[in-house]
Amino acid sequence: TQLLEQSPQFLSIQEGENLTVYCNSSSVFSSLQWYRQEPGEGPVLLVTVVTGGEVKKLKRLTFQFGDARKDSSLHITAAQPGDTGLYLCAGAYNDMRFGAGTRLTVKP
Amino acid sequence: NAGVTQTPKFQVLKTGQSMTLQCAQDMNHEYMSWYRQDPGMGLRLIHYSVGAGITDQGEVPNGYNVSRSTTEDFPLRLLSAAPSQTSVYFCASSYDGKDTQYFGPGTRLTVL
């Protein structure tokens, strides 16, 4: 059983659509991070959320940290083919733990 | 800055062979870690280090050894490779372990 559960596992959409991916846990985290990973490369940090209820925006990406600091969501508006990749959430526990990821494909 | 470097990029081993995966960082980070990435399992922590001379086990440490003699280097040793260790291995470094993790490009290991 993973400490962080991500859903959906796979998502395939058309360019221009909106989407939301989720990261859930029964544990409380001091902070939560979202990474994007492209094939053949290591993950790269997108954002860190620290405060319960916090919302951060990065261009077309909106990240939210749950009030209880147990869950987070990533919303992408008007997805583009360049958004294709594996999206991973990671929580600061005793060490840094990662979810299994959501593999997003945006078709032109 | 090169960031985090890993060698080799690809490796094929036979069951029972040993090898060392190399990892180096030039950002003067105290915290370094090793993860393995398997389909549907995400990144699982193998071992980590909070500074030179200090290492600790993560989620899946069995079959792997580490040491940290310098701040820059954190090699991962497989003493007797098994097919279950076929995976992609990532090394990461960060300032304190809970902030931004900087990952290397990964080593794709196949054990036959």
mmCIF file of C-alpha atoms in Angstrom:
data_model
loop_
_atom_site.group_PDB
_atom_site.id
_atom_site.type_symbol
_atom_site.label_atom_id
_atom_site.label_comp_id
_atom_site.label_asym_id
_atom_site.label_seq_id
_atom_site.Cartn_x
_atom_site.Cartn_y
_atom_site.Cartn_z
ATOM 1 C CA THR A 1 0.000 0.000 0.000
ATOM 2 C CA GLN A 2 1.409 3.374 -1.048
ATOM 3 C CA LEU A 3 1.458 6.265 1.369
ATOM 4 C CA LEU A 4 0.225 8.543 -1.427
ATOM 5 C CA GLU A 5 -2.473 7.373 -3.823
ATOM 6 C CA GLN A 6 -2.749 9.142 -7.154
ATOM 7 C CA SER A 7 -5.698 9.023 -9.511
ATOM 8 C CA PRO A 8 -6.323 8.455 -12.264
ATOM 9 C CA GLN A 9 -3.352 6.273 -13.150
ATOM 10 C CA PHE A 10 -3.719 7.068 -16.858
ATOM 11 C CA LEU A 11 -5.433 9.965 -18.610
ATOM 12 C CA SER A 12 -5.684 10.612 -22.347
ATOM 13 C CA ILE A 13 -7.400 13.792 -23.538
ATOM 14 C CA GLN A 14 -7.614 16.096 -26.538
ATOM 15 C CA GLU A 15 -5.786 19.387 -26.762
ATOM 16 C CA GLY A 16 -7.834 22.178 -25.211
ATOM 17 C CA GLU A 17 -9.614 20.053 -22.615
ATOM 18 C CA ASN A 18 -9.379 20.639 -18.877
ATOM 19 C CA LEU A 19 -8.347 17.967 -16.396
ATOM 20 C CA THR A 20 -7.780 17.348 -12.710
ATOM 21 C CA VAL A 21 -5.541 14.749 -11.094
ATOM 22 C CA TYR A 22 -5.596 13.837 -7.435
ATOM 23 C CA CYS A 23 -3.158 12.868 -4.716
ATOM 24 C CA ASN A 24 -4.638 11.411 -1.528
ATOM 25 C CA SER A 25 -3.344 10.015 1.746
ATOM 26 C CA SER A 26 -4.518 9.126 5.223
ATOM 27 C CA SER A 27 -1.384 10.789 6.605
ATOM 28 C CA VAL A 28 -0.727 14.453 7.289
ATOM 29 C CA PHE A 29 2.202 16.020 5.482
ATOM 30 C CA SER A 30 4.186 19.111 6.406
ATOM 31 C CA SER A 31 4.412 19.904 2.705
ATOM 32 C CA LEU A 32 3.517 18.354 -0.603
ATOM 33 C CA GLN A 33 5.264 18.658 -3.940
ATOM 34 C CA TRP A 34 4.258 18.026 -7.535
ATOM 35 C CA TYR A 35 6.804 16.869 -10.102
ATOM 36 C CA ARG A 36 6.623 16.215 -13.837
ATOM 37 C CA GLN A 37 8.698 13.506 -15.458
ATOM 38 C CA GLU A 38 9.344 13.103 -19.168
ATOM 39 C CA PRO A 39 10.525 9.828 -20.760
ATOM 40 C CA GLY A 40 14.172 9.045 -20.111
ATOM 41 C CA GLU A 41 14.596 11.835 -17.574
ATOM 42 C CA GLY A 42 14.334 12.375 -13.852
ATOM 43 C CA PRO A 43 11.369 14.166 -12.262
ATOM 44 C CA VAL A 44 11.451 17.963 -12.152
ATOM 45 C CA LEU A 45 9.734 19.996 -9.449
ATOM 46 C CA LEU A 46 6.674 22.016 -10.476
ATOM 47 C CA VAL A 47 5.489 23.377 -7.133
ATOM 48 C CA THR A 48 5.573 22.968 -3.363
ATOM 49 C CA VAL A 49 2.498 23.602 -1.202
ATOM 50 C CA VAL A 50 2.913 24.055 2.513
ATOM 51 C CA THR A 51 -0.202 25.555 4.086
ATOM 52 C CA GLY A 52 -3.551 23.743 4.379
ATOM 53 C CA GLY A 53 -6.007 25.204 1.861
ATOM 54 C CA GLU A 54 -3.212 26.809 -0.148
ATOM 55 C CA VAL A 55 -3.761 27.364 -3.872
ATOM 56 C CA LYS A 56 -0.860 28.032 -6.224
ATOM 57 C CA LYS A 57 -1.045 28.850 -9.906
ATOM 58 C CA LEU A 58 1.660 28.222 -12.482
ATOM 59 C CA LYS A 59 0.377 29.530 -15.817
ATOM 60 C CA ARG A 60 -2.348 27.006 -16.801
ATOM 61 C CA LEU A 61 -1.657 24.732 -13.823
ATOM 62 C CA THR A 62 -3.482 25.186 -10.504
ATOM 63 C CA PHE A 63 -2.366 23.291 -7.422
ATOM 64 C CA GLN A 64 -4.392 22.963 -4.238
ATOM 65 C CA PHE A 65 -3.418 21.571 -0.846
ATOM 66 C CA GLY A 66 -6.272 20.158 1.229
ATOM 67 C CA ASP A 67 -7.288 21.903 4.432
ATOM 68 C CA ALA A 68 -6.167 18.897 6.500
ATOM 69 C CA ARG A 69 -2.880 18.613 4.551
ATOM 70 C CA LYS A 70 -3.656 15.031 3.550
ATOM 71 C CA ASP A 71 -4.496 15.546 -0.108
ATOM 72 C CA SER A 72 -3.794 17.704 -3.111
ATOM 73 C CA SER A 73 -5.027 18.265 -6.624
ATOM 74 C CA LEU A 74 -3.546 19.509 -9.875
ATOM 75 C CA HIS A 75 -5.855 21.152 -12.403
ATOM 76 C CA ILE A 76 -4.706 21.908 -15.949
ATOM 77 C CA THR A 77 -6.716 24.330 -18.055
ATOM 78 C CA ALA A 78 -6.729 24.037 -21.845
ATOM 79 C CA ALA A 79 -4.209 21.207 -21.945
ATOM 80 C CA GLN A 80 -1.536 21.249 -24.639
ATOM 81 C CA PRO A 81 0.548 18.404 -26.125
ATOM 82 C CA GLY A 82 3.537 19.821 -24.231
ATOM 83 C CA ASP A 83 1.769 18.935 -20.961
ATOM 84 C CA THR A 84 2.183 15.235 -21.774
ATOM 85 C CA GLY A 85 4.161 13.422 -19.089
ATOM 86 C CA LEU A 86 4.071 11.609 -15.767
ATOM 87 C CA TYR A 87 2.833 13.765 -12.885
ATOM 88 C CA LEU A 88 4.035 12.707 -9.453
ATOM 89 C CA CYS A 89 3.079 13.984 -6.039
ATOM 90 C CA ALA A 90 5.490 13.688 -3.125
ATOM 91 C CA GLY A 91 4.930 14.257 0.565
ATOM 92 C CA ALA A 92 7.426 15.250 3.223
ATOM 93 C CA TYR A 93 7.020 12.496 5.824
ATOM 94 C CA ASN A 94 10.032 11.253 7.796
ATOM 95 C CA ASP A 95 11.624 11.369 4.385
ATOM 96 C CA MET A 96 10.213 12.206 0.939
ATOM 97 C CA ARG A 97 7.642 9.696 -0.324
ATOM 98 C CA PHE A 98 6.222 9.609 -3.843
ATOM 99 C CA GLY A 99 2.947 8.472 -5.328
ATOM 100 C CA ALA A 100 2.787 6.149 -8.346
ATOM 101 C CA GLY A 101 1.920 9.034 -10.668
ATOM 102 C CA THR A 102 -0.645 9.955 -13.296
ATOM 103 C CA ARG A 103 0.459 9.424 -16.877
ATOM 104 C CA LEU A 104 -1.091 12.177 -18.979
ATOM 105 C CA THR A 105 -1.272 12.143 -22.774
ATOM 106 C CA VAL A 106 -2.579 15.212 -24.583
ATOM 107 C CA LYS A 107 -3.403 14.540 -28.219
ATOM 108 C CA PRO A 108 -3.194 17.354 -30.784
ATOM 109 C CA ASN B 1 26.847 23.306 -12.511
ATOM 110 C CA ALA B 2 26.281 19.746 -13.689
ATOM 111 C CA GLY B 3 23.628 19.150 -10.993
ATOM 112 C CA VAL B 4 23.169 15.438 -10.267
ATOM 113 C CA THR B 5 25.022 12.994 -12.491
ATOM 114 C CA GLN B 6 24.581 9.232 -12.668
ATOM 115 C CA THR B 7 26.586 6.523 -14.381
ATOM 116 C CA PRO B 8 26.092 4.273 -16.190
ATOM 117 C CA LYS B 9 22.992 5.200 -18.195
ATOM 118 C CA PHE B 10 22.221 1.561 -19.033
ATOM 119 C CA GLN B 11 23.457 -1.724 -17.552
ATOM 120 C CA VAL B 12 22.703 -5.403 -18.094
ATOM 121 C CA LEU B 13 23.740 -7.888 -15.415
ATOM 122 C CA LYS B 14 23.442 -11.607 -14.933
ATOM 123 C CA THR B 15 21.883 -12.963 -11.770
ATOM 124 C CA GLY B 16 24.448 -13.037 -8.984
ATOM 125 C CA GLN B 17 26.739 -10.362 -10.401
ATOM 126 C CA SER B 18 27.604 -7.290 -8.391
ATOM 127 C CA MET B 19 27.910 -3.692 -9.478
ATOM 128 C CA THR B 20 27.963 -0.120 -8.240
ATOM 129 C CA LEU B 21 25.746 2.664 -9.536
ATOM 130 C CA GLN B 22 27.502 5.999 -9.256
ATOM 131 C CA CYS B 23 25.893 9.280 -8.232
ATOM 132 C CA ALA B 24 27.506 12.673 -7.764
ATOM 133 C CA GLN B 25 26.194 16.179 -7.121
ATOM 134 C CA ASP B 26 27.932 19.541 -7.224
ATOM 135 C CA MET B 27 25.343 21.622 -5.357
ATOM 136 C CA ASN B 28 26.834 21.011 -1.879
ATOM 137 C CA HIS B 29 23.605 19.319 -0.761
ATOM 138 C CA GLU B 30 23.730 17.414 2.489
ATOM 139 C CA TYR B 31 20.790 15.123 1.673
ATOM 140 C CA MET B 32 21.085 12.457 -1.018
ATOM 141 C CA SER B 33 18.845 9.525 -1.801
ATOM 142 C CA TRP B 34 18.322 6.576 -4.114
ATOM 143 C CA TYR B 35 14.950 5.605 -5.588
ATOM 144 C CA ARG B 36 13.839 2.829 -7.871
ATOM 145 C CA GLN B 37 10.996 3.356 -10.303
ATOM 146 C CA ASP B 38 8.854 0.473 -11.473
ATOM 147 C CA PRO B 39 5.660 0.602 -13.577
ATOM 148 C CA GLY B 40 2.625 1.298 -11.406
ATOM 149 C CA MET B 41 4.762 1.608 -8.263
ATOM 150 C CA GLY B 42 6.096 5.106 -8.597
ATOM 151 C CA LEU B 43 9.361 6.068 -6.942
ATOM 152 C CA ARG B 44 10.277 3.973 -3.923
ATOM 153 C CA LEU B 45 13.015 5.086 -1.563
ATOM 154 C CA ILE B 46 15.906 2.616 -1.196
ATOM 155 C CA HIS B 47 18.449 4.406 0.998
ATOM 156 C CA TYR B 48 19.187 7.973 1.945
ATOM 157 C CA SER B 49 21.914 10.023 3.584
ATOM 158 C CA VAL B 50 21.663 13.234 5.583
ATOM 159 C CA GLY B 51 25.371 13.959 5.332
ATOM 160 C CA ALA B 52 28.819 12.435 4.897
ATOM 161 C CA GLY B 53 29.215 9.349 7.056
ATOM 162 C CA ILE B 54 25.475 9.000 7.752
ATOM 163 C CA THR B 55 23.127 6.663 5.871
ATOM 164 C CA ASP B 56 19.736 5.130 6.606
ATOM 165 C CA GLN B 57 17.266 2.716 5.065
ATOM 166 C CA GLY B 58 14.198 3.691 3.088
ATOM 167 C CA GLU B 59 11.159 1.644 2.057
ATOM 168 C CA VAL B 60 12.944 -1.051 0.022
ATOM 169 C CA PRO B 61 16.569 -1.416 1.223
ATOM 170 C CA ASN B 62 17.031 -5.191 0.915
ATOM 171 C CA GLY B 63 19.715 -6.203 -1.599
ATOM 172 C CA TYR B 64 21.326 -2.768 -1.693
ATOM 173 C CA ASN B 65 24.187 -1.129 0.203
ATOM 174 C CA VAL B 66 25.252 2.500 0.324
ATOM 175 C CA SER B 67 28.043 4.591 1.789
ATOM 176 C CA ARG B 68 28.684 8.333 1.943
ATOM 177 C CA SER B 69 32.352 9.163 2.337
ATOM 178 C CA THR B 70 32.067 12.649 0.797
ATOM 179 C CA THR B 71 29.310 15.247 0.432
ATOM 180 C CA GLU B 72 29.449 14.905 -3.357
ATOM 181 C CA ASP B 73 29.202 11.145 -3.897
ATOM 182 C CA PHE B 74 26.599 8.542 -2.938
ATOM 183 C CA PRO B 75 27.147 5.190 -4.677
ATOM 184 C CA LEU B 76 24.591 2.368 -4.597
ATOM 185 C CA ARG B 77 25.912 -1.186 -4.510
ATOM 186 C CA LEU B 78 24.130 -4.330 -5.610
ATOM 187 C CA LEU B 79 26.013 -7.220 -3.996
ATOM 188 C CA SER B 80 24.284 -10.107 -5.798
ATOM 189 C CA ALA B 81 21.887 -8.938 -8.484
ATOM 190 C CA ALA B 82 18.461 -10.576 -8.806
ATOM 191 C CA PRO B 83 15.859 -10.251 -11.601
ATOM 192 C CA SER B 84 13.591 -8.449 -9.103
ATOM 193 C CA GLN B 85 16.117 -5.607 -9.128
ATOM 194 C CA THR B 86 15.419 -4.868 -12.777
ATOM 195 C CA SER B 87 14.283 -1.256 -12.632
ATOM 196 C CA VAL B 88 15.178 2.353 -13.334
ATOM 197 C CA TYR B 89 17.266 3.846 -10.543
ATOM 198 C CA PHE B 90 17.273 7.544 -9.723
ATOM 199 C CA CYS B 91 19.625 9.419 -7.455
ATOM 200 C CA ALA B 92 18.425 12.700 -5.959
ATOM 201 C CA SER B 93 19.865 15.429 -3.794
ATOM 202 C CA SER B 94 18.347 18.277 -1.806
ATOM 203 C CA TYR B 95 19.244 20.821 0.825
ATOM 204 C CA ASP B 96 17.491 19.139 3.746
ATOM 205 C CA GLY B 97 15.493 16.194 2.376
ATOM 206 C CA LYS B 98 12.103 17.881 2.473
ATOM 207 C CA ASP B 99 12.621 20.649 -0.026
ATOM 208 C CA THR B 100 13.167 20.460 -3.781
ATOM 209 C CA GLN B 101 14.573 17.116 -4.868
ATOM 210 C CA TYR B 102 17.019 17.367 -7.794
ATOM 211 C CA PHE B 103 17.132 14.144 -9.744
ATOM 212 C CA GLY B 104 19.772 12.627 -11.949
ATOM 213 C CA PRO B 105 18.920 11.222 -15.404
ATOM 214 C CA GLY B 106 18.555 7.664 -14.112
ATOM 215 C CA THR B 107 20.198 4.277 -14.686
ATOM 216 C CA ARG B 108 18.180 1.609 -16.470
ATOM 217 C CA LEU B 109 19.229 -1.763 -15.020
ATOM 218 C CA THR B 110 18.246 -5.153 -16.397
ATOM 219 C CA VAL B 111 19.095 -8.335 -14.495
ATOM 220 C CA LEU B 112 18.850 -11.516 -16.535
#
